[in-house]
Amino acid sequence: MSSRHDFIRALRREPVTRRPVWLMRQAGRYLPEYRALRQHAGGFLDLLKNPDNACEVTLQPVRRFDLDAAILFADILTIPDAMGLGLEFVAGRGPLFRRSISRLTEARALPVPDPQTDLAYVLDTVKIVTQELDGRLPLIGFAGGPWTLAAYMLEGGGGAREFPRARAVVNAQPELVEVLAAKLVPATIAYLLAQARAGAEALMLFESWAGLLAPEGFRRHVLAPLEEIVTVVKADPAAQDKPMILFAKGAGQHAAALGGLGAEALGVDWTVSLADVRRATNNHVALQGNLDPAALLAPEDALRAAVRAVIADFGPGPGHVFNLGHGVTPDVDPERVGALVDEVHGAPV
Ligand code: CP3
């Protein structure tokens, strides 16, 4: 079934009326209206777990800018939180879990959350947002990749320190990562399918810490679980016509393997050339990306030139969704985002 949304059409590598664009972290701290609502609500988790707040934050960027998709306001760590790890956000430290996983017995004892009950707040947000959007824009649902979730669960927190504990486990006790994946894969499949049933029109997997792994670990802990998720999700009538996007940050050298997993599109970070990824994937998948997020900190004419360079790098033909190579940072002037969107839409398709 063909879509009238350029975003969905581009993911299927169909012709578009203009090049679609949305930005990772398009909702967030660079928007004054986000900061105001977060302060009013109490904190990030109070936005996340309250569907009316999460809906409002989802819609803030699409009201302000002519974006081609909305992304559900949630977090990849909702699944480990629903498994009982106790998610917290400490200002300046990023995400933390009250409990981390260090033993096989702990990993084996983790429950696989039922999205209908344990993640009902996310599904309620998807329903409310879908109602509010009323078909004007497609909504992207998402989940974290199993390796990235496992890295946070093993580390207890992470980010700034590059996950030394999680990487030690990969080398010393890889079966612990696999036991976590055996929980996270079915949890993620159920979560994505529930989002699709609730109204999400595209599904994205964020494997943000894929770049930490050596090639063998990448095959075992990134490619294998992602392939299982994509295969099962795609086989379900609820998601058959919902394009999937795989974003494995720092994994440019694995583009051919990622492109063969069955998803319609790959998200690409800014460290690789879209033309190279297109060649590596034989032009069989759509690409989403890949402007350096720091380009949003440059003067407007330099930003516009950088946008044109990404578009030129992709080259002719359908199958490009413009995005950053990672998320919008809090120090960005919202006016730059407006200029970016304007430049993308003004470019020939
Ligand atoms: O606009 C959107 O992109 C949708 C919402 C979204 C958030 N997190 C909101 C958020 C999405 C898609 C995510 C995914 C996510 N969360 C990822 C994958 C993408 C990536 O960035 O690589 C990861 C690794 C996380 C885990 C996470 N959540 C981290 C590391 C942090 C802290 C980092 C930071 O920017 O402070 C968060 C918090 C978070 N998630 C914020 C937002 C808007 C900032 C919260 C705040 O302080 O208000």
Short mmCIF file of C-alpha atoms and ligand atoms in Angstrom, two decimals:
data_model
loop_
_atom_site.label_atom_id
_atom_site.label_comp_id
_atom_site.label_asym_id
_atom_site.label_seq_id
_atom_site.Cartn_x
_atom_site.Cartn_y
_atom_site.Cartn_z
CA MET A 1 0.00 0.00 0.00
CA SER A 2 1.49 3.30 -1.07
CA SER A 3 1.73 6.17 1.41
CA ARG A 4 1.11 9.85 0.81
CA HIS A 5 3.84 10.73 3.29
CA ASP A 6 7.19 11.53 1.69
CA PHE A 7 8.96 10.12 4.76
CA ILE A 8 7.36 6.68 4.34
CA ARG A 9 7.81 6.81 0.56
CA ALA A 10 11.52 7.64 0.88
CA LEU A 11 12.02 4.73 3.29
CA ARG A 12 10.55 2.48 0.59
CA ARG A 13 12.78 4.14 -2.01
CA GLU A 14 9.75 5.49 -3.90
CA PRO A 15 9.70 8.94 -5.56
CA VAL A 16 8.94 11.91 -3.27
CA THR A 17 7.56 15.42 -3.79
CA ARG A 18 10.37 16.84 -1.61
CA ARG A 19 13.20 15.31 0.41
CA PRO A 20 11.83 14.36 3.85
CA VAL A 21 13.65 15.47 6.99
CA TRP A 22 13.37 14.87 10.71
CA LEU A 23 16.08 15.03 13.39
CA MET A 24 17.09 12.64 16.11
CA ARG A 25 16.36 14.38 19.45
CA GLN A 26 14.19 16.90 17.66
CA ALA A 27 12.31 17.12 20.96
CA GLY A 28 14.55 18.11 23.81
CA ARG A 29 16.54 20.63 25.75
CA TYR A 30 17.43 22.99 22.87
CA LEU A 31 13.72 23.98 22.77
CA PRO A 32 12.67 26.53 25.43
CA GLU A 33 9.14 25.09 25.44
CA TYR A 34 10.64 21.66 26.31
CA ARG A 35 12.67 23.08 29.20
CA ALA A 36 9.63 24.92 30.51
CA LEU A 37 7.41 21.83 30.46
CA ARG A 38 10.12 19.65 32.01
CA GLN A 39 10.53 22.10 34.86
CA HIS A 40 6.79 22.28 35.35
CA ALA A 41 6.49 18.47 35.32
CA GLY A 42 9.40 17.93 37.71
CA GLY A 43 11.91 16.09 35.54
CA PHE A 44 12.57 13.99 32.44
CA LEU A 45 10.91 10.85 33.82
CA ASP A 46 7.81 12.89 34.70
CA LEU A 47 7.57 13.89 31.05
CA LEU A 48 8.21 10.38 29.84
CA LYS A 49 5.77 8.51 32.04
CA ASN A 50 2.89 10.96 31.69
CA PRO A 51 1.25 10.39 28.27
CA ASP A 52 -0.20 13.92 28.04
CA ASN A 53 3.22 15.46 28.72
CA ALA A 54 4.99 13.00 26.41
CA CYS A 55 2.45 13.79 23.68
CA GLU A 56 2.97 17.52 24.11
CA VAL A 57 6.76 17.15 23.90
CA THR A 58 6.45 14.91 20.80
CA LEU A 59 4.42 17.62 19.08
CA GLN A 60 6.55 20.64 20.10
CA PRO A 61 9.13 20.33 17.28
CA VAL A 62 6.55 19.51 14.58
CA ARG A 63 4.57 22.62 15.50
CA ARG A 64 7.63 24.81 15.28
CA PHE A 65 9.28 23.33 12.17
CA ASP A 66 8.09 21.87 8.85
CA LEU A 67 9.35 18.38 9.74
CA ASP A 68 8.22 15.28 7.83
CA ALA A 69 7.83 12.95 10.80
CA ALA A 70 7.23 13.02 14.53
CA ILE A 71 9.17 10.68 16.80
CA LEU A 72 7.58 9.27 19.90
CA PHE A 73 8.90 10.97 23.02
CA ALA A 74 10.18 8.10 25.12
CA ASP A 75 13.58 6.55 25.82
CA ILE A 76 15.35 3.35 24.84
CA LEU A 77 15.80 2.52 28.54
CA THR A 78 12.07 2.01 29.15
CA ILE A 79 12.48 -1.75 28.61
CA PRO A 80 15.21 -2.35 31.24
CA ASP A 81 13.21 -0.05 33.54
CA ALA A 82 10.14 -2.26 32.99
CA MET A 83 12.33 -5.30 33.79
CA GLY A 84 12.77 -3.81 37.26
CA LEU A 85 16.20 -2.15 37.06
CA GLY A 86 14.96 1.22 38.28
CA LEU A 87 15.79 3.99 35.79
CA GLU A 88 16.98 7.33 37.14
CA PHE A 89 18.32 10.46 35.50
CA VAL A 90 20.79 12.48 37.50
CA ALA A 91 21.44 15.94 36.03
CA GLY A 92 24.80 16.00 34.29
CA ARG A 93 25.36 12.23 34.64
CA GLY A 94 22.96 10.78 32.10
CA PRO A 95 20.93 7.63 32.76
CA LEU A 96 21.58 5.34 35.72
CA PHE A 97 20.00 2.13 36.97
CA ARG A 98 19.47 1.51 40.67
CA ARG A 99 20.36 -2.13 40.01
CA SER A 100 22.85 -3.48 37.47
CA ILE A 101 23.35 -7.04 36.19
CA SER A 102 26.56 -8.93 36.86
CA ARG A 103 25.56 -12.60 37.10
CA LEU A 104 23.95 -15.17 34.83
CA THR A 105 21.40 -16.03 37.53
CA GLU A 106 20.31 -12.37 37.72
CA ALA A 107 20.00 -12.16 33.94
CA ARG A 108 18.01 -15.42 33.78
CA ALA A 109 15.63 -14.17 36.47
CA LEU A 110 14.69 -10.99 34.57
CA PRO A 111 11.07 -10.85 33.44
CA VAL A 112 10.14 -10.16 29.81
CA PRO A 113 7.82 -7.14 30.19
CA ASP A 114 4.34 -7.19 28.71
CA PRO A 115 4.02 -3.86 26.90
CA GLN A 116 0.24 -3.72 27.45
CA THR A 117 0.68 -3.56 31.20
CA ASP A 118 4.31 -2.71 31.97
CA LEU A 119 4.75 -0.09 29.23
CA ALA A 120 1.16 1.09 28.96
CA TYR A 121 2.29 4.72 29.35
CA VAL A 122 4.26 4.48 26.08
CA LEU A 123 1.36 2.89 24.19
CA ASP A 124 -1.02 5.53 25.56
CA THR A 125 1.36 8.21 24.30
CA VAL A 126 1.43 6.61 20.84
CA LYS A 127 -2.39 6.55 20.76
CA ILE A 128 -2.80 10.16 21.88
CA VAL A 129 -0.12 11.43 19.48
CA THR A 130 -1.62 9.48 16.57
CA GLN A 131 -5.01 11.03 17.35
CA GLU A 132 -3.54 14.52 17.56
CA LEU A 133 -1.57 14.14 14.33
CA ASP A 134 -4.73 12.89 12.62
CA GLY A 135 -2.83 11.58 9.59
CA ARG A 136 -1.00 14.85 8.91
CA LEU A 137 2.39 13.35 9.79
CA PRO A 138 3.61 9.82 10.39
CA LEU A 139 4.80 8.86 13.87
CA ILE A 140 8.06 6.95 14.36
CA GLY A 141 8.03 4.34 17.13
CA PHE A 142 11.33 3.05 18.43
CA ALA A 143 13.30 0.82 20.76
CA GLY A 144 16.91 0.36 21.75
CA GLY A 145 19.06 -2.33 20.17
CA PRO A 146 19.70 -5.30 22.50
CA TRP A 147 23.46 -4.67 22.70
CA THR A 148 23.02 -1.02 23.68
CA LEU A 149 20.42 -1.94 26.32
CA ALA A 150 22.64 -4.75 27.63
CA ALA A 151 25.57 -2.32 27.85
CA TYR A 152 23.55 0.01 30.12
CA MET A 153 22.24 -2.94 32.17
CA LEU A 154 25.72 -4.37 32.73
CA GLU A 155 27.28 -0.99 33.45
CA GLY A 156 24.53 0.39 35.65
CA GLY A 157 24.89 3.69 33.84
CA GLY A 158 27.44 4.58 31.26
CA GLY A 159 27.96 6.94 28.39
CA ALA A 160 30.81 9.14 29.50
CA ARG A 161 33.06 6.24 30.50
CA GLU A 162 32.63 4.16 27.33
CA PHE A 163 31.21 1.16 29.20
CA PRO A 164 34.37 -0.51 30.56
CA ARG A 165 32.40 -3.11 32.54
CA ALA A 166 30.11 -4.07 29.69
CA ARG A 167 33.10 -4.45 27.36
CA ALA A 168 34.93 -6.59 29.90
CA VAL A 169 31.87 -8.86 30.06
CA VAL A 170 31.83 -9.18 26.25
CA ASN A 171 35.34 -10.58 26.43
CA ALA A 172 35.24 -12.58 29.67
CA GLN A 173 31.65 -13.82 29.76
CA PRO A 174 29.90 -13.35 26.39
CA GLU A 175 27.15 -15.79 27.42
CA LEU A 176 25.96 -13.19 29.94
CA VAL A 177 25.36 -10.77 27.07
CA GLU A 178 23.52 -13.56 25.23
CA VAL A 179 21.28 -14.36 28.20
CA LEU A 180 20.37 -10.66 28.35
CA ALA A 181 19.70 -10.69 24.59
CA ALA A 182 17.44 -13.73 25.06
CA LYS A 183 15.26 -11.51 27.29
CA LEU A 184 15.67 -8.26 25.37
CA VAL A 185 14.89 -9.65 21.90
CA PRO A 186 11.37 -10.93 22.71
CA ALA A 187 10.73 -7.85 24.88
CA THR A 188 11.71 -5.57 21.99
CA ILE A 189 9.65 -7.50 19.44
CA ALA A 190 6.54 -7.27 21.62
CA TYR A 191 7.22 -3.57 22.33
CA LEU A 192 7.67 -2.60 18.67
CA LEU A 193 4.60 -4.59 17.58
CA ALA A 194 2.54 -2.95 20.32
CA GLN A 195 3.69 0.50 19.14
CA ALA A 196 2.77 -0.43 15.56
CA ARG A 197 -0.71 -1.58 16.67
CA ALA A 198 -1.14 1.65 18.66
CA GLY A 199 -0.45 3.75 15.55
CA ALA A 200 3.29 4.11 14.88
CA GLU A 201 3.88 4.12 11.10
CA ALA A 202 7.63 3.43 11.06
CA LEU A 203 9.86 1.63 13.55
CA MET A 204 13.44 2.50 14.40
CA LEU A 205 16.05 0.59 16.38
CA PHE A 206 18.81 2.61 18.08
CA GLU A 207 21.99 0.57 18.49
CA SER A 208 23.88 3.63 19.73
CA TRP A 209 26.87 1.81 21.20
CA ALA A 210 27.48 -0.62 18.30
CA GLY A 211 30.81 1.10 17.70
CA LEU A 212 32.27 -0.25 20.95
CA LEU A 213 32.51 -3.83 19.71
CA ALA A 214 35.21 -5.74 17.84
CA PRO A 215 33.98 -7.44 14.62
CA GLU A 216 33.25 -10.81 16.24
CA GLY A 217 31.32 -9.18 19.09
CA PHE A 218 29.45 -7.05 16.57
CA ARG A 219 28.25 -10.15 14.68
CA ARG A 220 27.27 -11.95 17.86
CA HIS A 221 25.72 -9.15 19.91
CA VAL A 222 24.50 -6.65 17.30
CA LEU A 223 23.81 -8.37 13.96
CA ALA A 224 22.28 -11.62 15.25
CA PRO A 225 19.76 -10.03 17.67
CA LEU A 226 18.81 -7.26 15.21
CA GLU A 227 18.21 -9.85 12.50
CA GLU A 228 15.89 -11.82 14.76
CA ILE A 229 13.94 -8.69 15.71
CA VAL A 230 13.55 -7.51 12.11
CA THR A 231 12.54 -10.98 10.87
CA VAL A 232 9.86 -11.53 13.51
CA VAL A 233 8.49 -7.96 13.40
CA LYS A 234 8.29 -8.04 9.59
CA ALA A 235 6.45 -11.37 9.65
CA ASP A 236 3.66 -9.93 11.82
CA PRO A 237 0.60 -8.47 10.04
CA ALA A 238 0.65 -5.52 12.49
CA ALA A 239 3.99 -4.32 11.12
CA GLN A 240 4.29 -5.75 7.63
CA ASP A 241 3.75 -2.38 5.96
CA LYS A 242 5.67 -0.32 8.55
CA PRO A 243 9.19 0.48 7.35
CA MET A 244 12.02 -0.29 9.76
CA ILE A 245 15.19 1.78 10.25
CA LEU A 246 18.35 0.38 11.85
CA PHE A 247 20.74 2.93 13.36
CA ALA A 248 24.00 1.35 14.48
CA LYS A 249 26.22 4.25 15.46
CA GLY A 250 29.92 3.85 14.79
CA ALA A 251 29.36 0.78 12.63
CA GLY A 252 29.92 2.25 9.17
CA GLN A 253 32.25 -0.59 8.18
CA HIS A 254 29.40 -3.07 8.77
CA ALA A 255 26.94 -1.32 6.44
CA ALA A 256 26.73 -4.25 3.98
CA ALA A 257 25.84 -6.71 6.75
CA LEU A 258 23.36 -4.31 8.38
CA GLY A 259 21.76 -3.61 5.00
CA GLY A 260 21.09 -7.32 4.54
CA LEU A 261 19.06 -7.83 7.72
CA GLY A 262 15.70 -7.08 6.09
CA ALA A 263 15.03 -3.53 7.29
CA GLU A 264 14.02 -0.93 4.69
CA ALA A 265 16.53 1.67 5.85
CA LEU A 266 19.79 2.28 7.67
CA GLY A 267 20.50 5.29 9.84
CA VAL A 268 24.02 6.54 9.14
CA ASP A 269 26.28 8.53 11.47
CA TRP A 270 28.37 11.47 10.21
CA THR A 271 31.73 9.66 10.18
CA VAL A 272 31.04 7.88 6.89
CA SER A 273 30.02 9.00 3.42
CA LEU A 274 26.45 8.26 2.29
CA ALA A 275 27.81 7.49 -1.19
CA ASP A 276 30.09 4.81 0.29
CA VAL A 277 27.24 3.30 2.31
CA ARG A 278 25.03 3.32 -0.79
CA ARG A 279 27.68 1.41 -2.70
CA ALA A 280 28.30 -1.01 0.17
CA THR A 281 24.58 -1.81 0.36
CA ASN A 282 24.19 -2.05 -3.45
CA ASN A 283 21.55 0.66 -3.26
CA HIS A 284 19.12 -1.91 -1.79
CA VAL A 285 18.10 0.07 1.30
CA ALA A 286 17.12 3.66 1.99
CA LEU A 287 19.56 5.78 4.00
CA GLN A 288 18.76 8.21 6.80
CA GLY A 289 21.34 10.79 7.81
CA ASN A 290 23.97 12.01 8.18
CA LEU A 291 24.86 15.66 8.88
CA ASP A 292 27.39 16.18 11.66
CA PRO A 293 25.28 17.47 14.61
CA ALA A 294 27.97 20.11 15.24
CA ALA A 295 27.06 21.73 11.90
CA LEU A 296 24.03 23.16 13.75
CA LEU A 297 26.47 25.24 15.80
CA ALA A 298 28.00 26.88 12.71
CA PRO A 299 26.78 30.17 11.18
CA GLU A 300 23.70 29.74 9.02
CA ASP A 301 25.42 29.90 5.63
CA ALA A 302 27.98 27.26 6.67
CA LEU A 303 25.13 25.09 7.97
CA ARG A 304 23.23 25.44 4.68
CA ALA A 305 26.37 24.53 2.72
CA ALA A 306 26.90 21.46 4.94
CA VAL A 307 23.28 20.38 4.28
CA ARG A 308 23.83 20.67 0.52
CA ALA A 309 27.05 18.66 0.83
CA VAL A 310 25.22 15.76 2.51
CA ILE A 311 22.57 15.81 -0.22
CA ALA A 312 25.24 15.87 -2.95
CA ASP A 313 27.06 13.00 -1.22
CA PHE A 314 23.87 10.88 -1.29
CA GLY A 315 23.61 11.60 -5.00
CA PRO A 316 20.70 11.16 -7.38
CA GLY A 317 17.76 8.81 -6.94
CA PRO A 318 15.16 8.07 -4.28
CA GLY A 319 15.74 6.62 -0.84
CA HIS A 320 17.15 9.48 1.24
CA VAL A 321 15.66 10.72 4.50
CA PHE A 322 17.63 13.71 5.69
CA ASN A 323 18.69 13.61 9.34
CA LEU A 324 21.67 14.30 11.55
CA GLY A 325 24.27 11.59 12.16
CA HIS A 326 23.26 11.70 15.85
CA GLY A 327 21.00 13.80 18.06
CA VAL A 328 20.47 17.57 18.29
CA THR A 329 22.58 18.86 21.18
CA PRO A 330 21.16 21.14 23.91
CA ASP A 331 23.30 24.13 22.84
CA VAL A 332 21.67 24.46 19.40
CA ASP A 333 19.78 27.64 18.49
CA PRO A 334 16.29 26.51 17.34
CA GLU A 335 16.51 28.95 14.42
CA ARG A 336 19.29 26.83 12.94
CA VAL A 337 16.96 23.83 12.87
CA GLY A 338 14.48 25.93 10.91
CA ALA A 339 17.22 26.86 8.43
CA LEU A 340 18.26 23.23 8.07
CA VAL A 341 14.70 22.09 7.29
CA ASP A 342 14.27 24.94 4.81
CA GLU A 343 17.51 24.07 3.01
CA VAL A 344 16.61 20.36 2.75
CA HIS A 345 13.15 21.10 1.36
CA GLY A 346 14.55 23.59 -1.13
CA ALA A 347 16.99 21.08 -2.60
CA PRO A 348 16.05 19.22 -5.78
CA VAL A 349 14.87 15.62 -5.38
O1 CP3 B 1 13.30 13.47 20.00
C1 CP3 B 1 13.65 12.27 20.03
O2 CP3 B 1 14.65 11.85 19.42
C2 CP3 B 1 12.76 11.26 20.71
C3 CP3 B 1 13.05 10.96 22.06
C4 CP3 B 1 14.28 10.16 22.46
C5 CP3 B 1 14.94 10.40 23.68
N1 CP3 B 1 15.89 9.43 23.85
C6 CP3 B 1 14.61 11.47 24.63
C7 CP3 B 1 15.61 11.89 25.62
C8 CP3 B 1 14.91 9.09 21.84
C9 CP3 B 1 14.65 8.46 20.49
C10 CP3 B 1 15.92 8.62 22.75
C11 CP3 B 1 16.77 7.45 22.49
C12 CP3 B 1 17.93 7.22 23.35
N2 CP3 B 1 18.00 7.33 24.72
C13 CP3 B 1 19.16 6.71 22.89
C14 CP3 B 1 19.47 6.36 21.47
C15 CP3 B 1 19.80 7.56 20.66
C16 CP3 B 1 21.13 8.15 21.00
O3 CP3 B 1 21.11 9.30 21.51
O4 CP3 B 1 22.13 7.52 20.74
C17 CP3 B 1 20.01 6.58 24.01
C18 CP3 B 1 21.43 6.10 24.00
C19 CP3 B 1 19.26 6.95 25.16
C20 CP3 B 1 19.69 6.94 26.57
C21 CP3 B 1 19.70 8.30 27.11
N3 CP3 B 1 18.57 8.99 27.46
C22 CP3 B 1 20.82 9.11 27.39
C23 CP3 B 1 22.26 8.72 27.15
C24 CP3 B 1 20.33 10.30 27.93
C25 CP3 B 1 21.11 11.43 28.51
C26 CP3 B 1 21.88 12.13 27.45
C27 CP3 B 1 21.52 13.56 27.44
O5 CP3 B 1 21.29 14.07 26.32
O6 CP3 B 1 21.48 14.15 28.52
C28 CP3 B 1 18.93 10.24 27.90
C29 CP3 B 1 18.01 11.31 28.32
C30 CP3 B 1 17.12 11.84 27.27
N4 CP3 B 1 16.38 11.08 26.41
C31 CP3 B 1 16.83 13.22 27.02
C32 CP3 B 1 15.88 13.24 26.00
C33 CP3 B 1 15.20 14.45 25.43
C34 CP3 B 1 17.39 14.39 27.81
C35 CP3 B 1 16.61 14.47 29.07
C36 CP3 B 1 16.65 15.84 29.71
O7 CP3 B 1 17.64 16.14 30.38
O8 CP3 B 1 15.65 16.58 29.55
#
